[in-house]
Structure formats: structure tokens, C-alpha cells
Short mmCIF file of C-alpha atoms and ligand atoms in Angstrom, two decimals:
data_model
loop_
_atom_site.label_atom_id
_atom_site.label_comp_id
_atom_site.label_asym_id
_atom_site.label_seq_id
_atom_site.Cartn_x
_atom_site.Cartn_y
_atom_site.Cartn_z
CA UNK L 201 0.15 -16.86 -28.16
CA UNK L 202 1.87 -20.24 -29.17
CA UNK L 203 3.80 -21.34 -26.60
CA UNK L 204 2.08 -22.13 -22.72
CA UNK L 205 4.34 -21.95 -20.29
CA UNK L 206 4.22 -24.76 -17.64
CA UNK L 207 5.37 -23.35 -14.49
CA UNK L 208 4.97 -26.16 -12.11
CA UNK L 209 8.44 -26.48 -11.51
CA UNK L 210 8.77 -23.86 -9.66
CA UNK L 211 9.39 -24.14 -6.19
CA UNK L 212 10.94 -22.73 -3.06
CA UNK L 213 11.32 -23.85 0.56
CA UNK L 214 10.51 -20.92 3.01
CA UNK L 215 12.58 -21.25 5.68
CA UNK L 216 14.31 -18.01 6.95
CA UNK L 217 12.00 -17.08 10.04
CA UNK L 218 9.22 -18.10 12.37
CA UNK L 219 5.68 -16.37 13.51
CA UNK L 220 4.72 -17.56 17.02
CA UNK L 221 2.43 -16.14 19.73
CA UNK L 222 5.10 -16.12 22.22
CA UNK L 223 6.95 -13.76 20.18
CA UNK L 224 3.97 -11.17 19.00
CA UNK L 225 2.93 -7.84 20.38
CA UNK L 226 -0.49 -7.02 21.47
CA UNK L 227 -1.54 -4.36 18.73
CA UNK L 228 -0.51 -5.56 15.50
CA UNK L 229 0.84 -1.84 14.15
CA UNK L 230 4.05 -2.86 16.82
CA UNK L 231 4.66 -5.74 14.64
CA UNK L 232 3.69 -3.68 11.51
CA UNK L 233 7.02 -2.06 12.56
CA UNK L 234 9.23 -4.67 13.51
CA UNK L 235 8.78 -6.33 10.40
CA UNK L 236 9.24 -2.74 8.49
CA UNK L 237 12.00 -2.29 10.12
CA UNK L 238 14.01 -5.62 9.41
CA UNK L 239 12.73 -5.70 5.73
CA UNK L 240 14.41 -2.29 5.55
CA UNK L 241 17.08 -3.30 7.36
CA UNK L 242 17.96 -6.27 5.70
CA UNK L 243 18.31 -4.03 2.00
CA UNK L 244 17.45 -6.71 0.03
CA UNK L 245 14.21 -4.81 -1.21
CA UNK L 246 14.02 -2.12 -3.59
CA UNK L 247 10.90 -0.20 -2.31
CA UNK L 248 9.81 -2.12 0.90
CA UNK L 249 6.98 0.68 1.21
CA UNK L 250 4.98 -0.88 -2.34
CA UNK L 251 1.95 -1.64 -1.53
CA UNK L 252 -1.01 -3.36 -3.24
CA UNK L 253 -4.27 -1.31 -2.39
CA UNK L 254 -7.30 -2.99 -3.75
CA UNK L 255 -10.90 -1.51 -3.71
CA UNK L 256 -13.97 -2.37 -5.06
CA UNK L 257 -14.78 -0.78 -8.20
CA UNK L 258 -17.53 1.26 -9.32
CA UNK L 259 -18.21 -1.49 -11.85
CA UNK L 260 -18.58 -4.28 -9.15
CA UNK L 261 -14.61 -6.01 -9.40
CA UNK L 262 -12.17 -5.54 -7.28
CA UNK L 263 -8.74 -3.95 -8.39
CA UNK L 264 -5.52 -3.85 -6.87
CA UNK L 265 -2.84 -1.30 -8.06
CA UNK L 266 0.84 -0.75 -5.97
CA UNK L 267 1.12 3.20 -4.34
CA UNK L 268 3.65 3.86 -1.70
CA UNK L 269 2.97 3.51 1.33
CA UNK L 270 4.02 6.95 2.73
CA UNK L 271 3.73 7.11 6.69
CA UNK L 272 2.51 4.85 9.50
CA UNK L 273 1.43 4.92 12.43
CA UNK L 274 -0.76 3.69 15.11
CA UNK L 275 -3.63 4.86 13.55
CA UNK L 276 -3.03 3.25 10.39
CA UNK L 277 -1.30 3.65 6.71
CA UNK L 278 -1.07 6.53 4.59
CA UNK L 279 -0.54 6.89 0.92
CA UNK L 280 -1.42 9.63 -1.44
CA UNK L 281 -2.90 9.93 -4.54
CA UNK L 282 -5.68 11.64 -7.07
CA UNK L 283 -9.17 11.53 -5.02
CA UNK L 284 -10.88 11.96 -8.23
CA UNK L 285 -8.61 8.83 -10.13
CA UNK L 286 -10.53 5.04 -10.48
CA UNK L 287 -9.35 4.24 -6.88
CA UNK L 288 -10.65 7.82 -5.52
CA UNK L 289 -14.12 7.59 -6.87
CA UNK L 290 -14.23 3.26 -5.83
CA UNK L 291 -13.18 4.81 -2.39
CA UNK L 292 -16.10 7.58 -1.99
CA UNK L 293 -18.42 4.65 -2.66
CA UNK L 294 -17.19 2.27 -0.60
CA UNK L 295 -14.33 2.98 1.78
CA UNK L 296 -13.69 -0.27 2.79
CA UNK L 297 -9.98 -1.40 1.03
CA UNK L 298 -7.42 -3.65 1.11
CA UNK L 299 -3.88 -3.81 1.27
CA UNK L 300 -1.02 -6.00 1.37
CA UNK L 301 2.48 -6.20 1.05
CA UNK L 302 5.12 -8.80 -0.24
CA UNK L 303 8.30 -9.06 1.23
CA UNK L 304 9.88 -12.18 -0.58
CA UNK L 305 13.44 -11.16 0.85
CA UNK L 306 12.23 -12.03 4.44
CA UNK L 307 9.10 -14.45 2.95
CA UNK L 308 6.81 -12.56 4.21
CA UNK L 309 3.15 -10.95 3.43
CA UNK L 310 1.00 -8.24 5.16
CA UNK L 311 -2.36 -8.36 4.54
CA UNK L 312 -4.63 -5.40 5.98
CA UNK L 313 -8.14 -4.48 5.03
CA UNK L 314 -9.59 -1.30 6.65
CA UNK L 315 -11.41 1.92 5.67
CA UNK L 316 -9.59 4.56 4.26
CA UNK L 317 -10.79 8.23 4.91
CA UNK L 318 -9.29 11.28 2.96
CA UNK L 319 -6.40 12.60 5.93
CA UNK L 320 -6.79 16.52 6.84
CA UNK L 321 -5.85 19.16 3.92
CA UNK L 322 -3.49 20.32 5.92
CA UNK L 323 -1.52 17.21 6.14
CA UNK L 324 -1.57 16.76 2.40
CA UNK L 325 -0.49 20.60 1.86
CA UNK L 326 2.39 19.21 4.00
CA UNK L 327 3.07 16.31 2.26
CA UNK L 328 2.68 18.57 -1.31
CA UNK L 329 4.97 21.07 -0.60
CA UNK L 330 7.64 18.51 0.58
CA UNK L 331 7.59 16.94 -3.09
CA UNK L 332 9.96 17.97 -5.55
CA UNK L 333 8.80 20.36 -8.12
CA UNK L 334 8.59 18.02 -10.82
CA UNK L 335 6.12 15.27 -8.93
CA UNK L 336 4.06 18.69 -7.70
CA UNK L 337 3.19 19.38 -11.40
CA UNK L 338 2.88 16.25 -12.40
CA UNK L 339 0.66 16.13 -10.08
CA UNK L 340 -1.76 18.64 -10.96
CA UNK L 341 -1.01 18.09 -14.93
CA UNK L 342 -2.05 14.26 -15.09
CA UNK L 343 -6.25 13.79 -14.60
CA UNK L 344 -5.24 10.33 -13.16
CA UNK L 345 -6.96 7.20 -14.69
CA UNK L 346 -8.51 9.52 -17.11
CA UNK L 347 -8.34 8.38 -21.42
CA UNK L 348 -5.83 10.61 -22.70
CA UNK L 349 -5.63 11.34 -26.53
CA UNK L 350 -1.61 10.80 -26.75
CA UNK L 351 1.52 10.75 -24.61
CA UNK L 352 2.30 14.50 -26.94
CA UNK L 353 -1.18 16.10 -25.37
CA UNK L 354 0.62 15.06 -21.83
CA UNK L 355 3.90 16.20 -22.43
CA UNK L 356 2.41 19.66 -24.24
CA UNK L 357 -0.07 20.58 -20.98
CA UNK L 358 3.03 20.02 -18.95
CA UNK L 359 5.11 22.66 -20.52
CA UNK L 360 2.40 24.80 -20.67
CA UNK L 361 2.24 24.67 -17.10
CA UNK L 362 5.87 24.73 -16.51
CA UNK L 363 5.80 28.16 -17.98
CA UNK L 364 2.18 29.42 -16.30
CA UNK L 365 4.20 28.41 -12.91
CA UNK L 366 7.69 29.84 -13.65
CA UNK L 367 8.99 31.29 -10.16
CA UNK L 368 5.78 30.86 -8.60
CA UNK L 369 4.74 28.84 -5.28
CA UNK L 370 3.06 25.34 -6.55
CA UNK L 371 -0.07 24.20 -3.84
CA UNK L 372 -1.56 21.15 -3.88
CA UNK L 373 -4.45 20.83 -5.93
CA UNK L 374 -7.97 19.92 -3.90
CA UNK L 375 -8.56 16.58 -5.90
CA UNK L 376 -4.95 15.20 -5.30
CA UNK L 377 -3.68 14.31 -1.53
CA UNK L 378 -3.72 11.28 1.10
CA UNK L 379 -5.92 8.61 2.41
CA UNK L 380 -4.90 6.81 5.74
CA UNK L 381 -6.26 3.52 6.00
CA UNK L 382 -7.31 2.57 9.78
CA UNK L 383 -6.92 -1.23 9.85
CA UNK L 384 -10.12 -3.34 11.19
CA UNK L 385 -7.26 -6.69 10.67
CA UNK L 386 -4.35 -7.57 9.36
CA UNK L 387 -3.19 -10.95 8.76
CA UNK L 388 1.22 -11.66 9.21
CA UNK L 389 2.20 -14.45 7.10
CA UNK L 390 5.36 -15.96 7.72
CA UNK L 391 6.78 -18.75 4.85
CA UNK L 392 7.72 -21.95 6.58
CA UNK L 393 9.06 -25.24 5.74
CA UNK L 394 6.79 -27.97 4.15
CA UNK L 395 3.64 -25.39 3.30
CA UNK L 396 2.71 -24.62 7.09
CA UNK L 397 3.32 -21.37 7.14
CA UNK L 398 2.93 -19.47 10.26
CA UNK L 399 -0.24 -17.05 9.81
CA UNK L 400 -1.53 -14.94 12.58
CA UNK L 401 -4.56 -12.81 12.02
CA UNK L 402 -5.59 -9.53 14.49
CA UNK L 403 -9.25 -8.36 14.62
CA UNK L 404 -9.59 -5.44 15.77
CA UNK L 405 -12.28 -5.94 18.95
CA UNK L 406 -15.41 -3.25 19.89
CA UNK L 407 -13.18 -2.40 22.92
CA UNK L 408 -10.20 -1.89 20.90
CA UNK L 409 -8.57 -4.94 21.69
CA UNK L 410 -6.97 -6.73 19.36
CA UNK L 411 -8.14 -10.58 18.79
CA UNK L 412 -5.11 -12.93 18.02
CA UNK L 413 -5.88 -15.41 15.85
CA UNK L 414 -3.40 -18.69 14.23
CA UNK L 415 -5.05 -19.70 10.87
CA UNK L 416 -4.18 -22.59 8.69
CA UNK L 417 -1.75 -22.51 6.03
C1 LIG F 591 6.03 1.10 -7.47
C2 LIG F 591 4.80 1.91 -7.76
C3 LIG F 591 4.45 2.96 -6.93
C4 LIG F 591 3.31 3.71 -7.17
N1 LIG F 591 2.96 4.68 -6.29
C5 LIG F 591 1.79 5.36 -6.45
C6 LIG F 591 1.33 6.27 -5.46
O1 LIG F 591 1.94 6.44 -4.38
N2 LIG F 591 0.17 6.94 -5.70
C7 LIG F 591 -0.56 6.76 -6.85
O2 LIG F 591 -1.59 7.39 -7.01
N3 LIG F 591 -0.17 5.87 -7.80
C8 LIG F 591 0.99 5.16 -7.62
N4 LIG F 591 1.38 4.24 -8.56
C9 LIG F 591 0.54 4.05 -9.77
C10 LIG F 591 -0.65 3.17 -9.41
O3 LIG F 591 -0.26 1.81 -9.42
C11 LIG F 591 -1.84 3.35 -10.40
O4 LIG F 591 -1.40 3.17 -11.72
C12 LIG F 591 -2.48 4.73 -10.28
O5 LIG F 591 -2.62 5.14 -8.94
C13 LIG F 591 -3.86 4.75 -10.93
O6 LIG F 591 -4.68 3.78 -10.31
P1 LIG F 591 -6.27 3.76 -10.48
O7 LIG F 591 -6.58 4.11 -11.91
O8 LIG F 591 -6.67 2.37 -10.15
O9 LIG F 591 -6.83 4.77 -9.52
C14 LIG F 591 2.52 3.45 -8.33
C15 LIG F 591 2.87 2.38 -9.17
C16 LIG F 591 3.99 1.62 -8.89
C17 LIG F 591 4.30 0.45 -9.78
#
């Protein structure tokens, strides 16, 4: 590469809303909504539901990759994926994940970290069968995260399976289906003027409480 690229310039003043305590609800899912709902609201976000999900790897680093965040609720966050796919097998060793969310429309950042457990088959049949045809085989056609020889050797085992399914029911297959991540805390940051951004953190207490914390910006 020739050329750096000095980005120093850039700048922005965050200044659209504020975070304060007299304003927040006990159990931080509540807010989870409220902000949900005025980022969606507001339209000026193409898929408010992206998520980053980060784990730590089989190899010892931490990666984060975007999935869609699919339902919540006040047990946590579900998304679905392959349970055998880089994220699956960092997840069976160590359940404890990350996730976070970026709403620059409304300057604003979610930040959860919690332990995500594979949701009931059931649920995922549910969620499989409400998919459109196309996702369901690609689905069961791509061995996510796996080397693959060539984009052609996808494309081929995909009509090849198009055809083996013609007119018949699609289920889900076992190693593909949903994770709900129960949140242990999540952090609400809120951009503000001059840097001090509003950031309240909830712990999640041993009676189920929720501790409310401000933290520096
Ligand atoms: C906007 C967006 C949405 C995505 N949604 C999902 C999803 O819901 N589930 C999924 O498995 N991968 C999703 N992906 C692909 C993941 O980012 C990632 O490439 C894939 O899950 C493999 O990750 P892994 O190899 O780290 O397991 C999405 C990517 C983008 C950019």
C-alpha cells in the first residue's frame, strides 16, 4: 500500500439524546426495548437488528462477526446460526460471548456479554420452517466456516439438492439453529457533547437484581 490515510480529521459532536438515572428502568431488557424501538422507529437504519457477537476462539483470540439478532426477550437475545461453524465450536468451549450493537443514527451502542446456550429444537424447527425455501437450503448446503474448493463446488451441491428436495418438506438440519444469549450486563452508551458520554452499566445481581452503574466516558 502507498498511500496512509490520516484520519484525524474526523470528527463529530454527539448531541441528539441523553442517558440519565432518572430516566432508566430497573431491568435493563425494558430499556433494551425502548431503545429498539426508537432506532426502528426513527428508519434511519438499515438493519437495526445487526449485531456484533464476539467469542473466544478455539485458537485463544477473540472474534467478532455481525448475525441478526432474531428475537428478544426478557430472557435474553436470540440469533441463529450453524452450531458446528467457527462461532459454534468457540461457543461449546466456552459459552461466555459478547455482543454489541451500533446505532450511529441515534449515537448509540449496546454492549452485552452473557452466555449463550443452544435454545430448544423445537424453537429452531419453528424458526426453520418459517424461512423461505431458499435460506432453508442454503442452510443445510453451506458447512459454515468450512474451506471450500470453489464458489462452482457451492453452487453445484446446491442444485443437486434443489433437485433431491423437489416437492418435498425441508427440516432443519441438527447442526444449524439458535443460541439465546442470557445477559450477565449490558452497558447503554449514549454520545454526548464534549466526549462525556452518558454510560450506564447493569450487573446482573445473585438475587436477580440488577446493579446500576454510571461509568466514565
Ligand atoms: C448483516 C449481516 C448479517 C448476518 N447474519 C448472520 C446470521 O444471522 N447468522 C449467521 O450465522 N451468520 C450471519 N452473518 C454472517 C456472519 O457474519 C459470519 O460470516 C458467519 O456466521 C460465519 O462466522 P464464523 O465463521 O465466525 O462462525 C451475517 C453477516 C452480516 C454482514
Amino acid at each position: 500500500m502507498e498511500n496512509e490515510k490520516d484520519l484525524s480529521d474526523y470528527r463529530k459532536v454527539y448531541n441528539k439524546k441523553e442517558l440519565l438515572e432518572a430516566n432508566i428502568p430497573n431491568n435493563p431488557m425494558q430499556l433494551f426495548q425502548t431503545w429498539f424501538y426508537e432506532v426502528e422507529k426513527s428508519g434511519g437504519i438499515d438493519e437495526a437488528n445487526a449485531m456484533t457477537v464476539s467469542t473466544i476462539g478455539l485458537d485463544g483470540f477473540p472474534k467478532n462477526r455481525v448475525v441478526l439478532l432474531k428475537k428478544f426477550n426478557e430472557n435474553g437475545f436470540v440469533f441463529y446460526t450453524n452450531y458446528n461453524s467457527e462461532k459454534g465450536k468457540a461457543i461449546a468451549a466456552n459459552p461466555n460471548v459478547c455482543l454489541s450493537f451500533f446505532w450511529p443514527n441515534m449515537e448509540r451502542q449496546v454492549i452485552v456479554k452473557g452466555k449463550a446456550v443452544k435454545i430448544a429444537a423445537n424453537l429452531s424447527d419453528g424458526y426453520f420452517e418459517s424461512r423461505p425455501r431458499g435460506s432453508q437450503l442454503g442452510a443445510i448446503v453451506s458447512h459454515q466456516s468450512e474451506v471450500l474448493a470453489s464458489r462452482e463446488a457451492l453452487e453445484a451441491k446446491l442444485k443437486n439438492l434443489e433437485k433431491a428436495y423437489l416437492g418435498k418438506e425441508i427440516t432443519r438440519p441438527d447442526y444449524w439453529g439458535g443460541y439465546i444469549v442470557s445477559p450477565h450486563a449490558i452497558e447503554f452508551w449514549q454520545g454526548r457533547p464534549n466526549r462525556l458520554h452518558d454510560r450506564i452499566r447493569f450487573i446482573l445481581q445473585k438475587n436477580n437484581d440488577w446493579l446500576i452503574q454510571r461509568l466514565n466516558p
